CSV table of C-alpha atoms in Angstrom, one decimal:
chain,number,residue,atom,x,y,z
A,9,UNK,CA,3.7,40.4,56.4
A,10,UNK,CA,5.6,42.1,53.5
A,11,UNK,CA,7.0,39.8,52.7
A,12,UNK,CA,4.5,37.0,52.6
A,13,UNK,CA,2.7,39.5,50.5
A,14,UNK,CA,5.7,39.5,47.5
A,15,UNK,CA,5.4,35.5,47.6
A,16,UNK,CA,1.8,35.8,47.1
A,17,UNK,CA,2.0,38.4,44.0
A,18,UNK,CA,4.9,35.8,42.6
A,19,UNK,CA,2.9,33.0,43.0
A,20,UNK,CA,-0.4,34.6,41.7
A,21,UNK,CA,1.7,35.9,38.7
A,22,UNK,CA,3.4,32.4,38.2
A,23,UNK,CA,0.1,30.9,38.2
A,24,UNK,CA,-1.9,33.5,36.1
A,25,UNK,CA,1.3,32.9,33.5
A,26,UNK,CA,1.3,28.8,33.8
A,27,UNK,CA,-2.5,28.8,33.4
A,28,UNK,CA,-2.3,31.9,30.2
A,29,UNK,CA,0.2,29.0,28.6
A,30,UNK,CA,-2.2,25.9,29.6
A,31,UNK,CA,-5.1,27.8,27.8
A,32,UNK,CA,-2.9,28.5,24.7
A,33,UNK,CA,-2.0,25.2,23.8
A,34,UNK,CA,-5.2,24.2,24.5
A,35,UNK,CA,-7.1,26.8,22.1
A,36,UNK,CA,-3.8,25.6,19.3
A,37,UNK,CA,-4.4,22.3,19.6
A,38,UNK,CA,-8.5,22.7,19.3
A,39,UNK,CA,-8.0,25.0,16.3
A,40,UNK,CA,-5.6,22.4,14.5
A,41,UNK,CA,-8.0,19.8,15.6
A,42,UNK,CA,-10.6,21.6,13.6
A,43,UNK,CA,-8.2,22.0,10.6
A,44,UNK,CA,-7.1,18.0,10.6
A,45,UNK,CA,-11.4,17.6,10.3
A,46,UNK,CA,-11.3,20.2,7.7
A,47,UNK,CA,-8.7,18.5,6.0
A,48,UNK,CA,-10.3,14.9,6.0
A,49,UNK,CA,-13.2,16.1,4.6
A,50,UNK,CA,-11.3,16.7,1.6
A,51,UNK,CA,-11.6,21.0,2.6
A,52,UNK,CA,-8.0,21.4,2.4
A,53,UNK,CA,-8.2,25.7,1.9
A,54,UNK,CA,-10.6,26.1,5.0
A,55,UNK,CA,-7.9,23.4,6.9
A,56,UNK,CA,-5.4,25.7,5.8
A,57,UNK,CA,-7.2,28.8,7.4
A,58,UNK,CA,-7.5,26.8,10.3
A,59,UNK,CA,-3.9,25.7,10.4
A,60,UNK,CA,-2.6,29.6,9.8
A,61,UNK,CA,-4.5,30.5,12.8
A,62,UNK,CA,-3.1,28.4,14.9
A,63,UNK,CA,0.3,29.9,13.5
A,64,UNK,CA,-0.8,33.3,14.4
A,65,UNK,CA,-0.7,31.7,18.0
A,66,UNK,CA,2.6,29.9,17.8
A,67,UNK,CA,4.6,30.4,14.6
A,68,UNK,CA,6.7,27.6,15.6
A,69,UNK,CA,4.3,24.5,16.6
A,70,UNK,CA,5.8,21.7,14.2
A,71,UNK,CA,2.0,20.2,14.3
A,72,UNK,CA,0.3,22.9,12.7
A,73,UNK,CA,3.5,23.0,10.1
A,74,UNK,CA,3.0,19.9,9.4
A,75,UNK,CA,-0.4,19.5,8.8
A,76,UNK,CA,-0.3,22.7,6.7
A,77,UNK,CA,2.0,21.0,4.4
A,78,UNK,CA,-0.3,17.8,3.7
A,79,UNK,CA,-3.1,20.7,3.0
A,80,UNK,CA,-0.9,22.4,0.5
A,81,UNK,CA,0.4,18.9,-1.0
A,82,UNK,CA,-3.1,17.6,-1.6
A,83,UNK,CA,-3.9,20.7,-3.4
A,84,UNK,CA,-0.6,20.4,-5.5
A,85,UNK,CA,0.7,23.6,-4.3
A,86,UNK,CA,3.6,22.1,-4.3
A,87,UNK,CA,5.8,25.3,-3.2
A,88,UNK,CA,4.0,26.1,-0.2
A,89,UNK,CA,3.9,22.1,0.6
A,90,UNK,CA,7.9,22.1,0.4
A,91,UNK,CA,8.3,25.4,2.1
A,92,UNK,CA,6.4,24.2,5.6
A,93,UNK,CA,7.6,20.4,5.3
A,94,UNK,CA,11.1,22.1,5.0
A,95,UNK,CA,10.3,23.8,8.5
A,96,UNK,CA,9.3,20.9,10.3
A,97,UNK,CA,12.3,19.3,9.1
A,98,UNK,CA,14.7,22.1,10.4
A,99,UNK,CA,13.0,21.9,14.0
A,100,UNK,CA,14.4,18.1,14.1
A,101,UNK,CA,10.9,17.2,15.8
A,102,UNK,CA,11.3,13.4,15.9
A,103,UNK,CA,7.2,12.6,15.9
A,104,UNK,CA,7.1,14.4,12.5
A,105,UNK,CA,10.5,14.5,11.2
A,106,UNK,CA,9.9,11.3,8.6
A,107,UNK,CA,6.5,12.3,8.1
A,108,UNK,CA,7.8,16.0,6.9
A,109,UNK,CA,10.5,14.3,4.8
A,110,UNK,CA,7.8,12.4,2.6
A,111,UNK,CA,6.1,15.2,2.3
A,112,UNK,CA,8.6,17.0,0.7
A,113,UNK,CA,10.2,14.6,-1.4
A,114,UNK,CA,6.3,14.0,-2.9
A,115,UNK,CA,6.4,17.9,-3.3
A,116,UNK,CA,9.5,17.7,-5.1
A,117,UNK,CA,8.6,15.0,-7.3
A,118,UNK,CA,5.2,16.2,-8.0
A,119,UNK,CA,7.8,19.8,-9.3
A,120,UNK,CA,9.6,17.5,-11.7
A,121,UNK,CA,12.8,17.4,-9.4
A,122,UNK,CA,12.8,13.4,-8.8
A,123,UNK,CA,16.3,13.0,-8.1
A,124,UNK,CA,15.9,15.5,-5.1
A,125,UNK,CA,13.1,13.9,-3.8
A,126,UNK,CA,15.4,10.9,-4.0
A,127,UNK,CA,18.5,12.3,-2.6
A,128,UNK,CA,16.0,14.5,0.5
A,129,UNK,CA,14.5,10.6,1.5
A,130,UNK,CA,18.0,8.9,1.7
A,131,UNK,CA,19.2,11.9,3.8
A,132,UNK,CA,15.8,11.5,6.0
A,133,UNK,CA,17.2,7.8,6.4
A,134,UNK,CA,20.4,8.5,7.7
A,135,UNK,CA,18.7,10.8,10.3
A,136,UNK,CA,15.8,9.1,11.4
A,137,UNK,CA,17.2,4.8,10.7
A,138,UNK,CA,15.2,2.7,8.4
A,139,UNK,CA,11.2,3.6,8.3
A,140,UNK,CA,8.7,2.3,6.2
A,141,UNK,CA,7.0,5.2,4.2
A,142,UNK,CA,10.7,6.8,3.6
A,143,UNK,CA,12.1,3.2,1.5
A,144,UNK,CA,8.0,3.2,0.2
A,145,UNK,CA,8.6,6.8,-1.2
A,146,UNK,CA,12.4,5.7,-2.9
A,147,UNK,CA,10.6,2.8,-4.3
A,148,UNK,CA,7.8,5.0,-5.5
A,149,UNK,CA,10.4,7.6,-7.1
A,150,UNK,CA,12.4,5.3,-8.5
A,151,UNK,CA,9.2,3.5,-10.2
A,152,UNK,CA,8.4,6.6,-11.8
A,153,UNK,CA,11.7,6.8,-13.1
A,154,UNK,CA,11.3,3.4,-14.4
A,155,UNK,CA,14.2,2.0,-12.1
A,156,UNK,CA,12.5,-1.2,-11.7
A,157,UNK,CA,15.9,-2.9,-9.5
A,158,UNK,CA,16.0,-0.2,-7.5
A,159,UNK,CA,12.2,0.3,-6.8
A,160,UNK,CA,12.1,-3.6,-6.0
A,161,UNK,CA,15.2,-3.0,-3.7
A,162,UNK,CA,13.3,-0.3,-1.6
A,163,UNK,CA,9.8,-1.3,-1.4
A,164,UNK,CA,11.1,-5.0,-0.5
A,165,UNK,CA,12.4,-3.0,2.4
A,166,UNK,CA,9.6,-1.6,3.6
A,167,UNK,CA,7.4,-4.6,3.8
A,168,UNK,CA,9.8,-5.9,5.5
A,169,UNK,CA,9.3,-3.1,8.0
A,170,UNK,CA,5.7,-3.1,8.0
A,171,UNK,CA,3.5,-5.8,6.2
A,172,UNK,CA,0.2,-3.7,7.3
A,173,UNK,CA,0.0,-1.2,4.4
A,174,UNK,CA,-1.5,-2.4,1.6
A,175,UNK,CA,0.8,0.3,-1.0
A,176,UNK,CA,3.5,-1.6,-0.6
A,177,UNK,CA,2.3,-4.9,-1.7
A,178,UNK,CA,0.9,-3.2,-5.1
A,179,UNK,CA,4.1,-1.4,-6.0
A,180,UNK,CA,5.4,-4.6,-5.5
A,181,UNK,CA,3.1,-6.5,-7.6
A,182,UNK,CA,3.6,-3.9,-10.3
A,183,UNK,CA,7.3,-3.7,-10.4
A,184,UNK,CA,7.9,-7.7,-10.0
A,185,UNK,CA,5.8,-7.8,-12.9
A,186,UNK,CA,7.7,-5.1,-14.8
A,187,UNK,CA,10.5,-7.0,-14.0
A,188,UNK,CA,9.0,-10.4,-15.6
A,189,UNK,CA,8.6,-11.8,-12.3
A,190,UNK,CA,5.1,-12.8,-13.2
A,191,UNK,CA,4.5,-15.8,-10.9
A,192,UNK,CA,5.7,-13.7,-7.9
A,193,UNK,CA,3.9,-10.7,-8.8
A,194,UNK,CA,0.8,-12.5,-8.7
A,195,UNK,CA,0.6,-12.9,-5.6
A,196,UNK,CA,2.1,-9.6,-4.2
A,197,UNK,CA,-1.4,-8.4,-5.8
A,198,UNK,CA,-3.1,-11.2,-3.6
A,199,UNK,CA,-1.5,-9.7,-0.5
A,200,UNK,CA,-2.5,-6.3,-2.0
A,201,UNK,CA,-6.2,-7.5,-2.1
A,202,UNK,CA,-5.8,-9.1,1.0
A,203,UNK,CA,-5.7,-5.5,3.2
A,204,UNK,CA,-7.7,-3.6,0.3
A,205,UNK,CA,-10.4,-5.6,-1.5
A,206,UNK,CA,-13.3,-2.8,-2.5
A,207,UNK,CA,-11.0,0.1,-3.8
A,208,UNK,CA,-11.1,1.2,-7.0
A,209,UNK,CA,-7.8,0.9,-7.5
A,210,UNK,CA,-8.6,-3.0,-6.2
A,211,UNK,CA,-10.6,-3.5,-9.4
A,212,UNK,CA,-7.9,-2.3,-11.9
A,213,UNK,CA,-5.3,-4.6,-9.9
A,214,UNK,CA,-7.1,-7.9,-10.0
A,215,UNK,CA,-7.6,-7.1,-13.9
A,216,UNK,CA,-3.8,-7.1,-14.3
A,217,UNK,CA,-3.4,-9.7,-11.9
A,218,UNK,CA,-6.0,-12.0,-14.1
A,219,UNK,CA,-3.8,-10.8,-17.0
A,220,UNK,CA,-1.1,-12.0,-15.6
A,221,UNK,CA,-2.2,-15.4,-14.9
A,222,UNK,CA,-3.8,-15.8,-18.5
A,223,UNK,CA,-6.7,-15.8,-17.1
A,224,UNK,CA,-7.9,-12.5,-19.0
A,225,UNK,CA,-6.1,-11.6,-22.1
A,226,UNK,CA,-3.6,-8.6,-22.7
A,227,UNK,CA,-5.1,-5.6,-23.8
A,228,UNK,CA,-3.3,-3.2,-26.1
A,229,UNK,CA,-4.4,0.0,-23.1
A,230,UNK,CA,-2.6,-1.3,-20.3
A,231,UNK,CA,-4.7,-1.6,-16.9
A,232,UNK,CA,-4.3,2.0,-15.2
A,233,UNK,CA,-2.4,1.4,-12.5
A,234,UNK,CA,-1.8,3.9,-8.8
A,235,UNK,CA,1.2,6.0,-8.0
A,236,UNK,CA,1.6,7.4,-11.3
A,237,UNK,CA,0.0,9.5,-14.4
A,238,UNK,CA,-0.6,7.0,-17.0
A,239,UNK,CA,1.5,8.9,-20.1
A,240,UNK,CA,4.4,8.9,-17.6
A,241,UNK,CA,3.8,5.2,-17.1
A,242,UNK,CA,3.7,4.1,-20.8
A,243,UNK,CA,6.9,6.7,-21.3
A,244,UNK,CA,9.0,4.6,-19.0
A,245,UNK,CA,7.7,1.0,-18.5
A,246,UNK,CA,6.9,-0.9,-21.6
A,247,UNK,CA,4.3,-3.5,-20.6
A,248,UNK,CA,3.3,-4.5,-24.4
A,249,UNK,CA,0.4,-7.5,-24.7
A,250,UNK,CA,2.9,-10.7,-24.6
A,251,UNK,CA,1.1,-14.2,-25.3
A,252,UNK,CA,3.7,-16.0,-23.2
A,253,UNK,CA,5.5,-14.6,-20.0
A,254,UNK,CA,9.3,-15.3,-19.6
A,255,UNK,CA,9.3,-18.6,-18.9
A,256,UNK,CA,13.3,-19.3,-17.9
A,257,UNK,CA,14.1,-20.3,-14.5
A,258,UNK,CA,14.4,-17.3,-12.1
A,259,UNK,CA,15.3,-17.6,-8.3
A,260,UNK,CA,15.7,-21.4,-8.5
A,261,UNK,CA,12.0,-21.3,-9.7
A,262,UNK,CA,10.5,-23.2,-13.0
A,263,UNK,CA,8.1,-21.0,-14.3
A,264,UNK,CA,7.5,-23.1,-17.4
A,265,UNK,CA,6.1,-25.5,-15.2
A,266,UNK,CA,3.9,-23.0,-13.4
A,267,UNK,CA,2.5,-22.2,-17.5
A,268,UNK,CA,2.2,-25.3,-18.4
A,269,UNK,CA,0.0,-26.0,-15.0
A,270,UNK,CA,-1.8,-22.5,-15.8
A,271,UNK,CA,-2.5,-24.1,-19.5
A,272,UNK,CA,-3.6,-27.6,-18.5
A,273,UNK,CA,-5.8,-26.0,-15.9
A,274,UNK,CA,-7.5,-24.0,-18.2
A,275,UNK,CA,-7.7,-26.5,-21.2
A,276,UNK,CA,-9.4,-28.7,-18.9
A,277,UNK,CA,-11.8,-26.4,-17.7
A,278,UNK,CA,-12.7,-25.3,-20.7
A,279,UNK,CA,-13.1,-28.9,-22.1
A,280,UNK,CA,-15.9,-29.9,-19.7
A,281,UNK,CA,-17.7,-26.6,-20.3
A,282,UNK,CA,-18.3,-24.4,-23.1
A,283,UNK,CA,-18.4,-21.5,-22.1
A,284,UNK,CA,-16.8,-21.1,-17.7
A,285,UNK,CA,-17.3,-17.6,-15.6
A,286,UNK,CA,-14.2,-15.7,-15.2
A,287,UNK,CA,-13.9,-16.4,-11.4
A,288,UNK,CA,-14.3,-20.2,-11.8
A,289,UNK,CA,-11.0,-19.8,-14.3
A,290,UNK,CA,-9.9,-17.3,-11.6
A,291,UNK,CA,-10.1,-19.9,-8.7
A,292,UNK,CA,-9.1,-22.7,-10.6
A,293,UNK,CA,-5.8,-21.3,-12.0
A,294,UNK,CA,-4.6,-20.2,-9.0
A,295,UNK,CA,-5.3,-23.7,-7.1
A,296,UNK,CA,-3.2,-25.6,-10.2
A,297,UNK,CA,-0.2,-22.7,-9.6
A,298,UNK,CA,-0.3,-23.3,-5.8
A,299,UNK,CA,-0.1,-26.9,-6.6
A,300,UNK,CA,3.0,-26.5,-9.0
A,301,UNK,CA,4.7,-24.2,-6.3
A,302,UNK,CA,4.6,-27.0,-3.7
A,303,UNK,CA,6.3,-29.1,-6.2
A,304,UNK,CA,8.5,-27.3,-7.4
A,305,UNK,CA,9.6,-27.0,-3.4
A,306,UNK,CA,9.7,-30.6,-3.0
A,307,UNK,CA,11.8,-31.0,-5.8
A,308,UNK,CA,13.8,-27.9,-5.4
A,309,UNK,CA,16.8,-27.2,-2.9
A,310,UNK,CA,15.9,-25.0,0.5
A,311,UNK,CA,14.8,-21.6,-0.9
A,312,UNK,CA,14.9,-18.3,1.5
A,313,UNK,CA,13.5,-15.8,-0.5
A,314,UNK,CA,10.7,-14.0,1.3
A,315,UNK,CA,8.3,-15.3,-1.2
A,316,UNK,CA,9.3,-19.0,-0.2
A,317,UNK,CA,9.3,-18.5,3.9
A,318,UNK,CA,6.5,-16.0,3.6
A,319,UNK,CA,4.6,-15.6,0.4
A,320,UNK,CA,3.8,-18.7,-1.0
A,321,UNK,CA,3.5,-21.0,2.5
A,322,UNK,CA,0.7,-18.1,3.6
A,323,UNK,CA,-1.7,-18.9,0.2
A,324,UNK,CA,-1.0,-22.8,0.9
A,325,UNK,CA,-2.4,-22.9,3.8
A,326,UNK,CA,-5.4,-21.1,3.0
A,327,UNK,CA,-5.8,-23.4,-0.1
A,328,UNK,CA,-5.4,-26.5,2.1
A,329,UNK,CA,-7.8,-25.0,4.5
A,330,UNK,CA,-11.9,-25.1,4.6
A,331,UNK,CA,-11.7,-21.3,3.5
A,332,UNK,CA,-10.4,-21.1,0.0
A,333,UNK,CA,-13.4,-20.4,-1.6
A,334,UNK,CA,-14.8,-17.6,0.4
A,335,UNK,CA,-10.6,-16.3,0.4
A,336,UNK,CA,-11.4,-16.3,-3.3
A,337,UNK,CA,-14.7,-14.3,-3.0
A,338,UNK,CA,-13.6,-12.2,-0.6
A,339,UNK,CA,-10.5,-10.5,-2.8
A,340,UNK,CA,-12.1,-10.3,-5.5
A,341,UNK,CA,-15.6,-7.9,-4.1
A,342,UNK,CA,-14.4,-4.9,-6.5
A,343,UNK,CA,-14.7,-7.4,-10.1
A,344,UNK,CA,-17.0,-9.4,-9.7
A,345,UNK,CA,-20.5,-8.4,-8.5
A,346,UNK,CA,-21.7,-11.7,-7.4
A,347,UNK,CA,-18.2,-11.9,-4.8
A,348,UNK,CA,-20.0,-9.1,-3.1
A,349,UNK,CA,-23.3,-10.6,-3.3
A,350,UNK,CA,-21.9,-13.6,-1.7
A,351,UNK,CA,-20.5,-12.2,1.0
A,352,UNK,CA,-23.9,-10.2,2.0
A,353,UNK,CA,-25.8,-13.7,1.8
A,354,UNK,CA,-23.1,-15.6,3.5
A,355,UNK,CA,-22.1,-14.0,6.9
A,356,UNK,CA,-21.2,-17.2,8.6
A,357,UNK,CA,-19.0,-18.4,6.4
A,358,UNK,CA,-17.3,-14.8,6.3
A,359,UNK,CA,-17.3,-14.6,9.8
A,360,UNK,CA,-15.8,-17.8,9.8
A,361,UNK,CA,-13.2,-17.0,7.4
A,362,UNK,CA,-12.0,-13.6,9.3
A,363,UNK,CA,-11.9,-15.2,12.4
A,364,UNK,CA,-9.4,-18.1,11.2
A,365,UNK,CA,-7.6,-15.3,9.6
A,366,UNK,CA,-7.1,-13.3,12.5
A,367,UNK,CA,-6.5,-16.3,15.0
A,368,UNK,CA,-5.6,-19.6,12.9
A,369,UNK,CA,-8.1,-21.6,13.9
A,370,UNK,CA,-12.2,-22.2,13.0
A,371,UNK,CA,-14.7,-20.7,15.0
A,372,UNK,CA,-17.1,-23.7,13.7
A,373,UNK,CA,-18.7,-24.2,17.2
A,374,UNK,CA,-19.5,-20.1,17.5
């Protein structure tokens, strides 16, 4: 009977102890709930409260660390950001290890020390393999040191990786163009448009994007781009009003013929009509470059660039399909007012459009 009593005080004691932990992580994971809310509604010092409290608890949960950091990062405390990111990235937690290393390296850049934030990212590659937002962040240092090769190297990278996030496709756009690869770069911003069309950061990309297809001129401001403050832009990346791209051949691609399509498209236009919208140019010009791409891959040996296997057969077939035109309106929502308007007063033909998007094939008897 003694005995059976001992088991029963273990057991009791076991089970007081199992369910005293249960409830812990429990009340840790509510609290950093709460914080993570904070936090997306843009309350980043109460988040932080939150997210301390929950430290109070456990000093070591690598969650609440982490989320701490993006806290202190979006309020540009940039010591504080490094200091927590740095602990996460000591604990070798594998669900936040990458995570923790771009939040440092931005925390380090953002202190001036973008070499380190460079050298931190390449080490969180060897430890964690290729990722996504750890080539996007090289790219992105690298950009605002005005290393265009080296930004197109890495970001290239991580769209190969992941061809969801829309970040990529602008840095790209904005680096092939630095590089004078201006009939690429065009579309990059397409596929930029493509996963973010209403942003405001939308709008100032299809400016430069009509820019870059003569459709708009120059200006002498340049179009304010993401990613970086606009002094430091104009310090490293000279993007001066040019009248005429580069025009020699490039990757096995005639981009004087793509101009002289862009010109005779536009003469033409504006021929039959004095004065023609901006989207009608818009449309227009990109149909005639579409059209010189496929012959210039007729006439051109195999290419296997990503822009020929991926890029450029992906607009073709939406040009050669029934959709082009709401395609057209549907990227450009943030410029033009009326794209917007269209789409409120044409639902069908939007519904139509995402639903051959999504599946490669009309929904016409829906």
């Amino acid at each position: 009977m003694q005995f059976m009593k001992k088991i029963l005080s273990i057991l009791f004691s076991v089970s007081i102890s199992v369910l005293s932990s249960f409830g812990q992580v429990s009340n840790i994971q509510s609290i950093i709930n709460e914080g993570v809310a904070l936090h997306d509604s843009a309350q980043y010092q109460k988040a932080i409260e939150k997210f301390k409290l929950a430290l109070k608890i456990n000093p070591n949960s690598t969650l609440a660390l982490y989320e701490i950091s993006l806290s202190y990062l979006e309020l540009k405390d940039y010591e504080n950001a490094s200091k927590f990111s740095t602990q996460v990235i000591n604990s070798n937690d594998k669900n936040l290890s990458v995570g923790a290393y771009a939040v440092k390296s931005e925390a380090l850049a953002g202190m001036k020390q973008i070499d380190n934030a460079i050298t931190l990212l390449q080490e969180g590659l060897i430890k964690n393999g290729d990722s996504y937002l750890l080539h996007f962040n090289i790219a992105l240092n690298y950009y605002k040191k005005g290393n265009t090769d080296k930004t197109l190297e890495h970001v290239s990278r991580a769209i190969e990786l992941d061809k969801t996030n829309s970040g990529a496709f602008l840095l790209n756009a904005y680096a092939l163009r630095d590089k004078g690869y201006w009939v690429r770069s065009i579309y990059s911003f397409q596929l930029f448009l493509l996963l973010e069309p209403d942003s405001k950061r939308s709008k100032n990309a299809f400016e430069e994007m009509l820019q870059t297809m003569l459709v708009n001129p120059a200006t002498e401001i340049p179009v304010e781009r993401s990613f970086i403050q606009q002094q430091l832009m104009r310090d490293t990346v000279s993007r001066a009003p040019q009248e005429t791209p580069p025009l020699s051949p490039v990757d096995g691609l005639n981009r004087d013929a793509i101009y002289n399509a862009i010109k005779r498209s536009m003469d033409s236009l504006k021929a039959a009509k004095k004065e023609t919208d901006t989207y009608l140019l818009f449309t227009e010009v990109n149909r005639s470059i579409l059209n010189a791409l496929q012959k210039e891959k007729e006439q051109g040996a195999l290419r296997s660039s990503s822009f020929w296997t991926f890029d450029f057969p992906f607009f073709k077939s939406i040009l050669d399909s029934n959709h082009y035109d709401t395609y057209c309106r549907y990227i450009s929502v943030s410029y033009f007012p009326e794209s917007l308007q269209w789409w409120e007063n044409n639902k069908a033909d939007a519904k139509s459009f995402i639903h051959w998007f999504e599946n490669g094939e009309d929904n016409s008897n829906d």
